[in-house]
Amino acid sequence: MGKRLKKLKKIRIHREGTSELAISMILIIVLAIGLWFAFDTKIPFWISILGLGTAWMLALNFYRCPIRYFNGDTHKMVVAPADGKIVVIEEVDENVYFHDKRLLISIFMSPLNVHANWFPVDGKVKFVSHHNGNYHKAWLPKASEENEHADIMITTPEGEDVLVRQIAGAMARRIVTYAKAEEECNIDEHLGFIKLGSRVDVYLPLGTEVRVRMDQPTTGDQTVLAVLK
């Protein structure tokens, strides 16, 4: 029980969800009071409480934001930028920025995952670019280029450029990016937030040592994806 309580103390509600959760709670309470006094039977009241209460709890779970710190040396480390599951580990042709082959590691985030995003490497933000697009299912290969996405290029202290791509999925309709060009960034800092199911891609230089496998669960700011050469 003690460990459970300690873990709960390290979880807060993400700022992207505080107003939505508060407003929806007020509306649920107002509706519940109205149903309690509007009918002689309390069945409508209990049905609404059960349904809306469950939906509110799911939203609360979605907006949870654990307080995390990477335990170890961050030198040349590439840490998972999101909670989820590894769906891609492959060499790809990146023809938008690098115009050469890159190692792509992708993490799919289900609606049940924490949806805060962290910086995967220490360094300096080179630029941030948002692109409108479609809303294909996030795990599909074409989602990386065709879906709405935000690109964040980070230059590490060693001079390596690492591209992070926040991708909207079939359900996601809002990408929030906190990263700003020319700002220093560090592992443990939030890069942004994506609402509902989505995906985060990380493009790394060839020769990078991969530390994860396909279908492996990831924990943002904790799981080591790779080590730069």
XYZ file of N, CA and C in Angstrom:
687
model
N 0.828 -1.207 0.000
C 0.000 0.000 0.000
C 0.866 1.263 0.000
N 1.974 1.223 0.786
C 2.861 2.377 0.867
C 3.463 2.743 -0.472
N 3.909 1.726 -1.243
C 4.486 1.970 -2.564
C 3.446 2.537 -3.512
N 2.206 2.048 -3.398
C 1.123 2.532 -4.245
C 0.839 4.008 -3.984
N 0.782 4.395 -2.715
C 0.533 5.785 -2.355
C 1.672 6.678 -2.814
N 2.902 6.188 -2.693
C 4.065 6.959 -3.140
C 4.003 7.204 -4.640
N 3.558 6.192 -5.388
C 3.448 6.323 -6.838
C 2.367 7.326 -7.206
N 1.226 7.282 -6.498
C 0.129 8.194 -6.793
C 0.524 9.642 -6.534
N 1.396 9.882 -5.553
C 1.836 11.235 -5.244
C 2.663 11.829 -6.382
N 3.200 10.981 -7.245
C 4.023 11.457 -8.355
C 3.218 11.654 -9.632
N 1.885 11.587 -9.531
C 1.023 11.767 -10.696
C 0.188 13.034 -10.506
N 0.219 13.896 -11.494
C -0.600 15.101 -11.469
C -1.467 15.122 -12.716
N -2.323 16.132 -12.842
C -3.158 16.281 -14.026
C -2.470 17.256 -14.973
N -2.367 16.886 -16.241
C -1.703 17.741 -17.217
C -2.495 19.023 -17.418
N -1.787 20.110 -17.628
C -2.439 21.417 -17.772
C -3.368 21.486 -18.980
N -3.148 20.619 -19.975
C -4.019 20.602 -21.146
C -5.423 20.118 -20.806
N -5.574 19.453 -19.659
C -6.882 18.884 -19.339
C -7.585 19.475 -18.139
N -6.914 20.365 -17.409
C -7.505 20.860 -16.169
C -8.822 21.601 -16.389
N -8.887 22.506 -17.363
C -10.122 23.269 -17.600
C -11.233 22.369 -18.115
N -10.894 21.445 -19.025
C -11.907 20.541 -19.571
C -12.491 19.645 -18.483
N -11.635 19.131 -17.616
C -12.108 18.262 -16.537
C -12.974 19.038 -15.545
N -12.576 20.262 -15.236
C -13.347 21.066 -14.284
C -14.719 21.430 -14.845
N -14.755 21.878 -16.106
C -16.025 22.272 -16.725
C -16.960 21.080 -16.859
N -16.416 19.949 -17.306
C -17.255 18.762 -17.479
C -17.786 18.261 -16.141
N -16.991 18.361 -15.079
C -17.460 17.962 -13.753
C -18.616 18.840 -13.294
N -18.523 20.140 -13.512
C -19.604 21.059 -13.142
C -20.880 20.723 -13.902
N -20.752 20.451 -15.207
C -21.925 20.110 -16.024
C -22.569 18.801 -15.550
N -21.736 17.833 -15.192
C -22.264 16.550 -14.702
C -23.034 16.759 -13.393
N -22.478 17.576 -12.507
C -23.145 17.843 -11.227
C -24.480 18.550 -11.431
N -24.490 19.553 -12.326
C -25.728 20.287 -12.613
C -26.779 19.348 -13.196
N -26.360 18.504 -14.144
C -27.291 17.554 -14.751
C -27.803 16.563 -13.721
N -26.932 16.079 -12.862
C -27.327 15.111 -11.845
C -28.358 15.705 -10.886
N -28.131 16.944 -10.472
C -29.084 17.607 -9.573
C -30.442 17.763 -10.249
N -30.407 18.141 -11.544
C -31.655 18.300 -12.288
C -32.426 17.000 -12.401
N -31.719 15.911 -12.696
C -32.382 14.606 -12.827
C -32.910 14.107 -11.484
N -32.199 14.432 -10.407
C -32.624 13.981 -9.067
C -33.986 14.570 -8.702
N -34.201 15.840 -9.053
C -35.453 16.500 -8.682
C -36.519 16.439 -9.781
N -36.125 16.072 -11.012
C -37.080 16.088 -12.128
C -37.967 14.856 -12.177
N -37.494 13.736 -11.635
C -38.246 12.482 -11.730
C -38.495 11.889 -10.343
N -39.650 11.227 -10.236
C -39.948 10.534 -8.987
C -39.025 9.334 -8.813
N -38.780 8.634 -9.926
C -37.837 7.522 -9.879
C -36.406 8.049 -10.027
N -35.470 7.399 -9.363
C -34.073 7.838 -9.417
C -33.270 7.091 -10.479
N -33.954 6.281 -11.290
C -33.252 5.502 -12.321
C -32.505 6.405 -13.301
N -33.149 7.473 -13.863
C -32.399 8.350 -14.781
C -31.160 8.966 -14.126
N -31.281 9.299 -12.843
C -30.155 9.881 -12.120
C -28.987 8.903 -12.068
N -29.266 7.657 -11.662
C -28.191 6.685 -11.512
C -27.598 6.266 -12.855
N -28.438 6.210 -13.893
C -27.916 5.873 -15.234
C -26.950 6.954 -15.710
N -27.351 8.216 -15.514
C -26.484 9.321 -15.955
C -25.192 9.360 -15.147
N -25.297 9.138 -13.843
C -24.099 9.148 -12.994
C -23.136 8.042 -13.414
N -23.677 6.859 -13.700
C -22.834 5.731 -14.104
C -22.150 5.999 -15.435
N -22.929 6.455 -16.426
C -22.372 6.675 -17.757
C -21.411 7.854 -17.812
N -21.869 9.019 -17.325
C -21.034 10.212 -17.378
C -19.860 10.121 -16.412
N -20.078 9.466 -15.270
C -18.989 9.296 -14.313
C -17.870 8.438 -14.882
N -18.259 7.370 -15.594
C -17.259 6.505 -16.231
C -16.475 7.269 -17.284
N -17.203 8.056 -18.101
C -16.542 8.847 -19.146
C -15.582 9.865 -18.532
N -15.979 10.480 -17.419
C -15.126 11.474 -16.770
C -13.867 10.820 -16.193
N -14.008 9.631 -15.647
C -12.859 8.924 -15.101
C -11.877 8.530 -16.203
N -12.403 8.162 -17.366
C -11.532 7.838 -18.503
C -10.766 9.085 -18.948
N -11.454 10.233 -18.952
C -10.790 11.486 -19.310
C -9.718 11.833 -18.280
N -10.017 11.606 -17.012
C -9.045 11.859 -15.946
C -7.807 10.990 -16.138
N -8.027 9.730 -16.495
C -6.915 8.812 -16.758
C -6.092 9.285 -17.946
N -6.768 9.797 -18.981
C -6.092 10.255 -20.189
C -5.183 11.449 -19.901
N -5.621 12.350 -19.035
C -4.877 13.577 -18.766
C -3.888 13.453 -17.603
N -3.688 12.256 -17.092
C -2.720 12.120 -16.012
C -1.317 12.433 -16.539
N -0.506 12.966 -15.677
C 0.829 13.397 -16.094
C 1.837 13.046 -15.009
N 2.455 11.876 -15.099
C 3.420 11.460 -14.071
C 4.624 12.393 -14.003
N 5.114 12.607 -12.807
C 6.343 13.373 -12.607
C 7.508 12.400 -12.725
N 8.326 12.561 -13.759
C 9.403 11.599 -14.022
C 10.740 12.301 -14.213
N 11.803 11.590 -13.838
C 13.162 12.053 -14.068
C 13.992 10.860 -14.520
N 14.776 11.064 -15.589
C 15.610 9.982 -16.099
C 16.733 9.701 -15.112
N 16.887 8.449 -14.764
C 17.881 8.050 -13.766
C 19.131 7.539 -14.476
N 20.089 8.420 -14.660
C 21.324 8.005 -15.313
C 21.939 9.123 -16.124
N 23.074 8.811 -16.742
C 23.785 9.782 -17.572
C 23.038 9.950 -18.892
N 22.741 11.172 -19.289
C 21.998 11.414 -20.527
C 22.916 11.596 -21.739
N 24.227 11.517 -21.537
C 25.187 11.717 -22.624
C 24.949 10.715 -23.748
N 24.613 11.208 -24.925
C 24.353 10.418 -26.135
C 23.137 9.497 -26.017
N 22.373 9.611 -24.943
C 21.197 8.771 -24.758
C 20.011 9.313 -25.547
N 19.218 8.391 -26.098
C 17.957 8.741 -26.742
C 16.859 8.048 -25.944
N 16.037 8.830 -25.285
C 15.016 8.302 -24.385
C 13.649 8.394 -25.043
N 12.768 7.448 -24.733
C 11.421 7.437 -25.308
C 10.718 8.763 -25.044
N 10.202 9.421 -26.083
C 9.482 10.679 -25.892
C 8.032 10.483 -25.467
N 7.581 9.220 -25.415
C 6.174 8.976 -25.102
C 5.954 7.587 -24.525
N 4.849 7.440 -23.796
C 4.381 6.118 -23.376
C 3.707 5.449 -24.575
N 3.825 4.142 -24.672
C 3.161 3.448 -25.771
C 3.830 2.141 -26.119
N 3.917 1.865 -27.417
C 4.484 0.605 -27.898
C 5.291 0.871 -29.162
N 6.447 0.221 -29.267
C 7.285 0.353 -30.462
C 6.604 -0.323 -31.646
N 6.352 0.440 -32.717
C 5.685 -0.121 -33.899
C 6.573 -0.083 -35.147
N 7.666 0.679 -35.086
C 8.586 0.745 -36.240
C 10.014 0.856 -35.741
N 10.889 0.004 -36.298
C 12.343 0.159 -36.147
C 12.921 -0.191 -37.513
N 13.289 0.820 -38.289
C 13.786 0.533 -39.640
C 14.550 1.718 -40.213
N 15.354 1.421 -41.225
C 16.028 2.479 -41.957
C 15.094 2.991 -43.042
N 14.967 4.309 -43.142
C 14.059 4.912 -44.115
C 14.778 6.046 -44.838
N 14.260 6.396 -46.005
C 14.750 7.574 -46.725
C 14.002 8.791 -46.202
N 14.719 9.733 -45.593
C 14.097 10.954 -45.088
C 14.446 12.066 -46.077
N 13.451 12.457 -46.885
C 13.705 13.378 -47.987
C 13.181 14.792 -47.761
N 12.732 15.081 -46.556
C 12.234 16.424 -46.273
C 13.341 17.314 -45.716
N 14.099 16.796 -44.759
C 15.134 17.598 -44.106
C 16.540 17.055 -44.335
N 16.728 15.757 -44.165
C 18.069 15.175 -44.217
C 18.496 14.779 -45.639
N 17.522 14.323 -46.427
C 17.798 13.858 -47.788
C 18.816 12.720 -47.800
N 18.670 11.841 -46.846
C 19.485 10.635 -46.793
C 18.764 9.597 -45.936
N 19.405 8.477 -45.684
C 18.784 7.426 -44.870
C 18.925 7.750 -43.390
N 17.871 7.418 -42.648
C 17.856 7.625 -41.208
C 17.266 6.396 -40.531
N 17.601 6.213 -39.276
C 16.988 5.160 -38.475
C 15.713 5.735 -37.855
N 14.585 5.117 -38.166
C 13.297 5.570 -37.642
C 12.811 4.632 -36.546
N 12.503 5.200 -35.386
C 11.873 4.457 -34.288
C 10.555 5.155 -33.978
N 9.453 4.395 -34.030
C 8.131 4.980 -33.833
C 7.430 4.358 -32.631
N 6.730 5.211 -31.886
C 5.961 4.780 -30.713
C 4.500 5.104 -30.944
N 3.636 4.088 -30.868
C 2.189 4.294 -30.972
C 1.606 4.478 -29.582
N 0.789 5.511 -29.432
C 0.161 5.827 -28.156
C -1.337 5.538 -28.256
N -1.825 4.620 -27.454
C -3.255 4.321 -27.439
C -3.959 5.348 -26.556
N -5.294 5.449 -26.644
C -6.019 6.412 -25.793
C -5.819 6.174 -24.298
N -5.353 4.985 -23.906
C -5.149 4.687 -22.490
C -3.766 5.091 -21.984
N -2.871 5.456 -22.902
C -1.523 5.860 -22.506
C -1.486 7.300 -22.006
N -0.454 7.622 -21.219
C -0.147 9.015 -20.917
C 0.179 9.702 -22.234
N -0.366 10.897 -22.467
C -0.162 11.549 -23.758
C 0.737 12.777 -23.710
N 1.419 12.977 -22.593
C 2.468 13.990 -22.546
C 3.657 13.473 -23.353
N 4.389 14.385 -23.987
C 5.588 14.033 -24.752
C 6.805 14.705 -24.128
N 7.922 13.969 -24.096
C 9.173 14.481 -23.534
C 10.222 14.644 -24.636
N 11.215 15.487 -24.389
C 12.350 15.575 -25.304
C 13.148 14.282 -25.198
N 13.497 13.665 -26.333
C 14.230 12.396 -26.289
C 15.731 12.562 -26.073
N 16.256 13.764 -26.320
C 17.697 14.004 -26.176
C 17.927 15.385 -25.573
N 19.115 15.559 -25.004
C 19.548 16.891 -24.594
C 20.025 17.649 -25.827
N 19.924 18.964 -25.805
C 20.435 19.732 -26.932
C 19.793 21.089 -27.063
N 19.678 21.541 -28.316
C 19.085 22.838 -28.622
C 18.092 22.658 -29.765
N 16.917 23.258 -29.623
C 15.889 23.140 -30.667
C 16.309 23.984 -31.870
N 16.442 23.334 -33.003
C 16.867 24.019 -34.225
C 15.691 24.720 -34.892
N 14.568 24.003 -35.012
C 13.345 24.616 -35.533
C 12.144 23.754 -35.162
N 10.967 24.361 -35.257
C 9.693 23.674 -35.044
C 8.802 24.001 -36.227
N 8.166 22.977 -36.810
C 7.331 23.178 -38.000
C 6.064 22.343 -37.894
N 4.906 22.971 -38.100
C 3.620 22.272 -38.051
C 3.088 22.074 -39.457
N 2.542 20.874 -39.718
C 2.030 20.538 -41.047
C 0.612 19.986 -40.926
N -0.330 20.580 -41.654
C -1.692 20.053 -41.694
C -1.717 18.781 -42.538
N -2.727 17.943 -42.332
C -2.792 16.695 -43.096
C -4.010 15.876 -42.767
N -3.919 14.596 -43.089
C -5.031 13.666 -42.874
C -5.012 13.117 -41.451
N -5.933 12.162 -41.204
C -6.023 11.534 -39.887
C -6.125 10.018 -40.048
N -5.139 9.440 -40.754
C -5.097 7.983 -40.877
C -4.813 7.379 -39.510
N -5.081 6.088 -39.369
C -4.731 5.401 -38.129
C -3.234 5.557 -37.882
N -2.884 5.896 -36.650
C -1.519 6.327 -36.348
C -0.468 5.259 -36.595
N -0.843 3.960 -36.502
C 0.188 2.923 -36.654
C 0.509 2.619 -38.115
N -0.262 3.175 -39.062
C 0.003 2.915 -40.478
C 1.253 3.673 -40.930
N 2.077 3.064 -41.813
C 3.307 3.725 -42.274
C 3.062 5.099 -42.900
N 1.965 5.240 -43.664
C 1.718 6.505 -44.345
C 1.348 7.631 -43.384
N 0.995 7.289 -42.149
C 0.622 8.313 -41.173
C 1.771 9.261 -40.898
N 2.995 8.761 -40.966
C 4.172 9.564 -40.639
C 4.295 10.787 -41.537
N 3.937 10.641 -42.819
C 4.092 11.744 -43.762
C 2.767 12.421 -44.116
N 1.658 11.658 -44.115
C 0.394 12.200 -44.605
C -0.495 12.800 -43.519
N -0.334 12.352 -42.274
C -1.177 12.876 -41.194
C -0.711 14.260 -40.735
N -1.615 14.965 -40.076
C -1.208 16.216 -39.443
C -0.075 15.910 -38.466
N 0.976 16.718 -38.494
C 2.100 16.454 -37.615
C 2.897 17.720 -37.321
N 3.688 17.645 -36.269
C 4.605 18.729 -35.915
C 6.010 18.164 -35.870
N 6.952 18.839 -36.512
C 8.350 18.407 -36.556
C 9.196 19.294 -35.654
N 10.005 18.644 -34.836
C 10.920 19.361 -33.952
C 12.333 18.829 -34.208
N 13.207 19.669 -34.709
C 14.595 19.270 -34.948
C 15.450 19.723 -33.765
N 16.199 18.779 -33.210
C 17.054 19.057 -32.053
C 18.500 18.747 -32.412
N 19.389 19.664 -32.108
C 20.815 19.434 -32.295
C 21.430 19.084 -30.940
N 22.037 17.910 -30.846
C 22.614 17.448 -29.584
C 23.923 18.203 -29.307
N 24.439 18.123 -28.080
C 25.719 18.786 -27.761
C 26.870 18.315 -28.644
N 26.754 17.094 -29.205
C 27.802 16.554 -30.084
C 27.619 16.980 -31.535
N 26.543 17.739 -31.821
C 26.324 18.227 -33.172
C 25.453 17.349 -34.050
N 24.850 16.287 -33.499
C 23.964 15.415 -34.262
C 22.548 16.001 -34.288
N 21.912 15.976 -35.454
C 20.529 16.425 -35.578
C 19.581 15.249 -35.391
N 18.623 15.406 -34.500
C 17.612 14.386 -34.215
C 16.241 15.006 -34.476
N 15.451 14.342 -35.325
C 14.121 14.838 -35.649
C 13.067 14.082 -34.851
N 12.194 14.831 -34.173
C 11.064 14.248 -33.457
C 9.791 14.698 -34.167
N 8.897 13.763 -34.439
C 7.654 14.091 -35.148
C 6.453 13.663 -34.324
N 5.633 14.624 -33.911
C 4.368 14.344 -33.239
C 3.303 14.165 -34.315
N 2.614 13.025 -34.294
C 1.665 12.704 -35.365
C 0.261 12.508 -34.805
N -0.703 13.191 -35.387
C -2.102 13.004 -35.006
C -2.609 11.701 -35.603
N -3.449 10.972 -34.851
C -4.007 9.717 -35.335
C -5.438 9.887 -35.811
N -6.155 8.767 -35.959
C -7.533 8.801 -36.442
C -8.448 9.527 -35.464
N -8.130 9.464 -34.161
C -8.959 10.103 -33.138
C -8.406 11.450 -32.695
N -7.108 11.598 -32.794
C -6.478 12.833 -32.313
C -6.836 14.010 -33.205
N -7.115 15.141 -32.603
C -7.453 16.334 -33.365
C -6.703 17.568 -32.868
N -5.745 17.349 -31.984
C -4.988 18.495 -31.495
C -3.590 18.084 -31.090
N -2.606 18.724 -31.721
C -1.204 18.536 -31.359
C -0.732 19.819 -30.690
N -0.194 19.697 -29.500
C 0.350 20.853 -28.784
C 1.860 20.675 -28.691
N 2.603 21.682 -29.123
C 4.065 21.628 -29.084
C 4.587 22.785 -28.245
N 5.326 22.470 -27.185
C 5.895 23.499 -26.323
C 7.288 23.917 -26.783
N 7.953 23.057 -27.532
C 9.310 23.346 -27.990
C 9.332 24.621 -28.829
N 10.359 25.415 -28.656
C 10.515 26.649 -29.423
C 11.939 26.723 -29.981
N 12.047 27.233 -31.198
C 13.340 27.328 -31.870
C 14.339 28.135 -31.051
N 15.574 27.675 -31.071
C 16.715 28.323 -30.418
C 16.739 28.139 -28.901
N 15.792 27.408 -28.339
C 15.802 27.165 -26.898
C 16.580 25.898 -26.556
N 17.283 25.921 -25.435
C 17.932 24.727 -24.931
C 16.859 23.744 -24.458
N 17.089 22.461 -24.660
C 16.125 21.455 -24.211
C 16.870 20.305 -23.534
N 16.169 19.655 -22.638
C 16.783 18.572 -21.883
C 15.799 17.421 -21.698
N 16.352 16.213 -21.637
C 15.565 15.067 -21.205
C 14.968 15.425 -19.840
N 13.756 15.016 -19.587
C 12.947 15.334 -18.395
C 12.003 16.498 -18.640
N 12.222 17.288 -19.713
C 11.343 18.413 -20.025
C 10.256 17.977 -21.006
N 9.081 18.566 -20.872
C 7.982 18.253 -21.784
C 8.176 18.934 -23.136
N 8.056 18.145 -24.179
C 8.118 18.644 -25.548
C 6.751 19.105 -26.016
N 5.683 18.407 -25.560
C 4.337 18.760 -25.991
C 3.313 17.761 -25.488
N 2.169 17.742 -26.163
C 1.048 16.884 -25.764
C 0.212 16.605 -27.010
N -0.293 15.364 -27.138
C -1.187 15.014 -28.248
C -2.454 14.421 -27.656
N -3.606 14.916 -28.092
C -4.866 14.427 -27.529
C -5.359 13.202 -28.277
N -5.700 12.165 -27.527
C -6.212 10.871 -27.998
C -5.136 10.084 -28.758
N -5.526 8.949 -29.341
C -4.555 8.035 -29.945
C -3.662 8.726 -30.956
N -2.380 8.453 -30.922
C -1.447 9.157 -31.782
C -0.105 8.429 -31.826
N 0.915 9.119 -32.339
C 2.205 8.465 -32.553
C 3.324 9.500 -32.503
N 4.499 9.052 -32.083
C 5.683 9.910 -32.087
C 6.811 9.169 -32.795
N 7.394 9.804 -33.806
C 8.526 9.254 -34.548
C 9.815 9.942 -34.114
N 10.897 9.177 -34.085
C 12.224 9.746 -33.821
C 13.149 9.289 -34.942
N 13.747 10.257 -35.654
C 14.682 9.964 -36.741
C 16.102 10.170 -36.233
N 16.909 9.107 -36.318
C 18.257 9.113 -35.763
C 19.295 8.827 -36.842
N 20.552 9.196 -36.626
C 21.604 8.892 -37.605
C 21.816 7.383 -37.723
N 22.195 6.930 -38.914
C 22.542 5.520 -39.098
C 23.759 5.197 -38.227
N 23.796 3.990 -37.717
C 24.876 3.594 -36.829
C 24.525 3.751 -35.367
N 23.372 4.369 -35.099
C 22.916 4.505 -33.717
C 22.603 3.119 -33.151
N 23.000 2.878 -31.920
C 22.780 1.582 -31.278
C 21.353 1.505 -30.717
N 20.545 0.631 -31.292
C 19.148 0.492 -30.868
C 19.081 -0.335 -29.586
N 18.278 0.117 -28.628
C 18.149 -0.571 -27.346
C 16.730 -1.119 -27.107
N 15.853 -1.035 -28.100
C 14.489 -1.543 -27.946
C 14.176 -2.533 -29.056
N 13.046 -3.218 -28.936
C 12.616 -4.189 -29.937
C 11.175 -3.896 -30.334
N 10.728 -4.478 -31.420
C 9.355 -4.305 -31.893
C 8.355 -4.774 -30.833
N 7.270 -4.028 -30.712
C 6.160 -4.322 -29.788
C 6.524 -4.136 -28.316
N 7.704 -3.629 -28.048
C 8.092 -3.391 -26.659
C 7.346 -2.183 -26.099
N 6.773 -2.302 -24.906
C 6.145 -1.137 -24.272
C 7.215 -0.109 -23.900
N 6.860 1.159 -23.982
C 7.791 2.221 -23.607
C 7.175 3.113 -22.534
N 8.041 3.685 -21.730
C 7.632 4.672 -20.733
C 8.362 5.958 -21.048
N 7.612 7.018 -21.308
C 8.226 8.292 -21.665
C 9.205 8.774 -20.620
N 10.366 9.251 -21.078
C 11.428 9.783 -20.226
C 12.094 8.718 -19.362
N 11.805 7.443 -19.628
C 12.397 6.352 -18.836
C 13.064 5.295 -19.718
N 12.364 4.847 -20.733
C 12.877 3.780 -21.606
C 13.954 4.312 -22.551
N 15.113 3.675 -22.566
C 16.186 4.081 -23.500
C 15.904 3.471 -24.856
N 15.690 4.327 -25.858
C 15.461 3.849 -27.232
C 16.758 3.471 -27.914
N 17.778 4.298 -27.743
C 19.029 4.078 -28.478
C 20.154 4.888 -27.844
N 21.373 4.605 -28.325
C 22.550 5.353 -27.906
C 23.230 5.863 -29.168
N 23.443 7.167 -29.259
C 24.089 7.743 -30.427
C 25.556 7.323 -30.474
N 26.069 7.136 -31.691
C 27.458 6.680 -31.822
C 28.447 7.787 -31.475
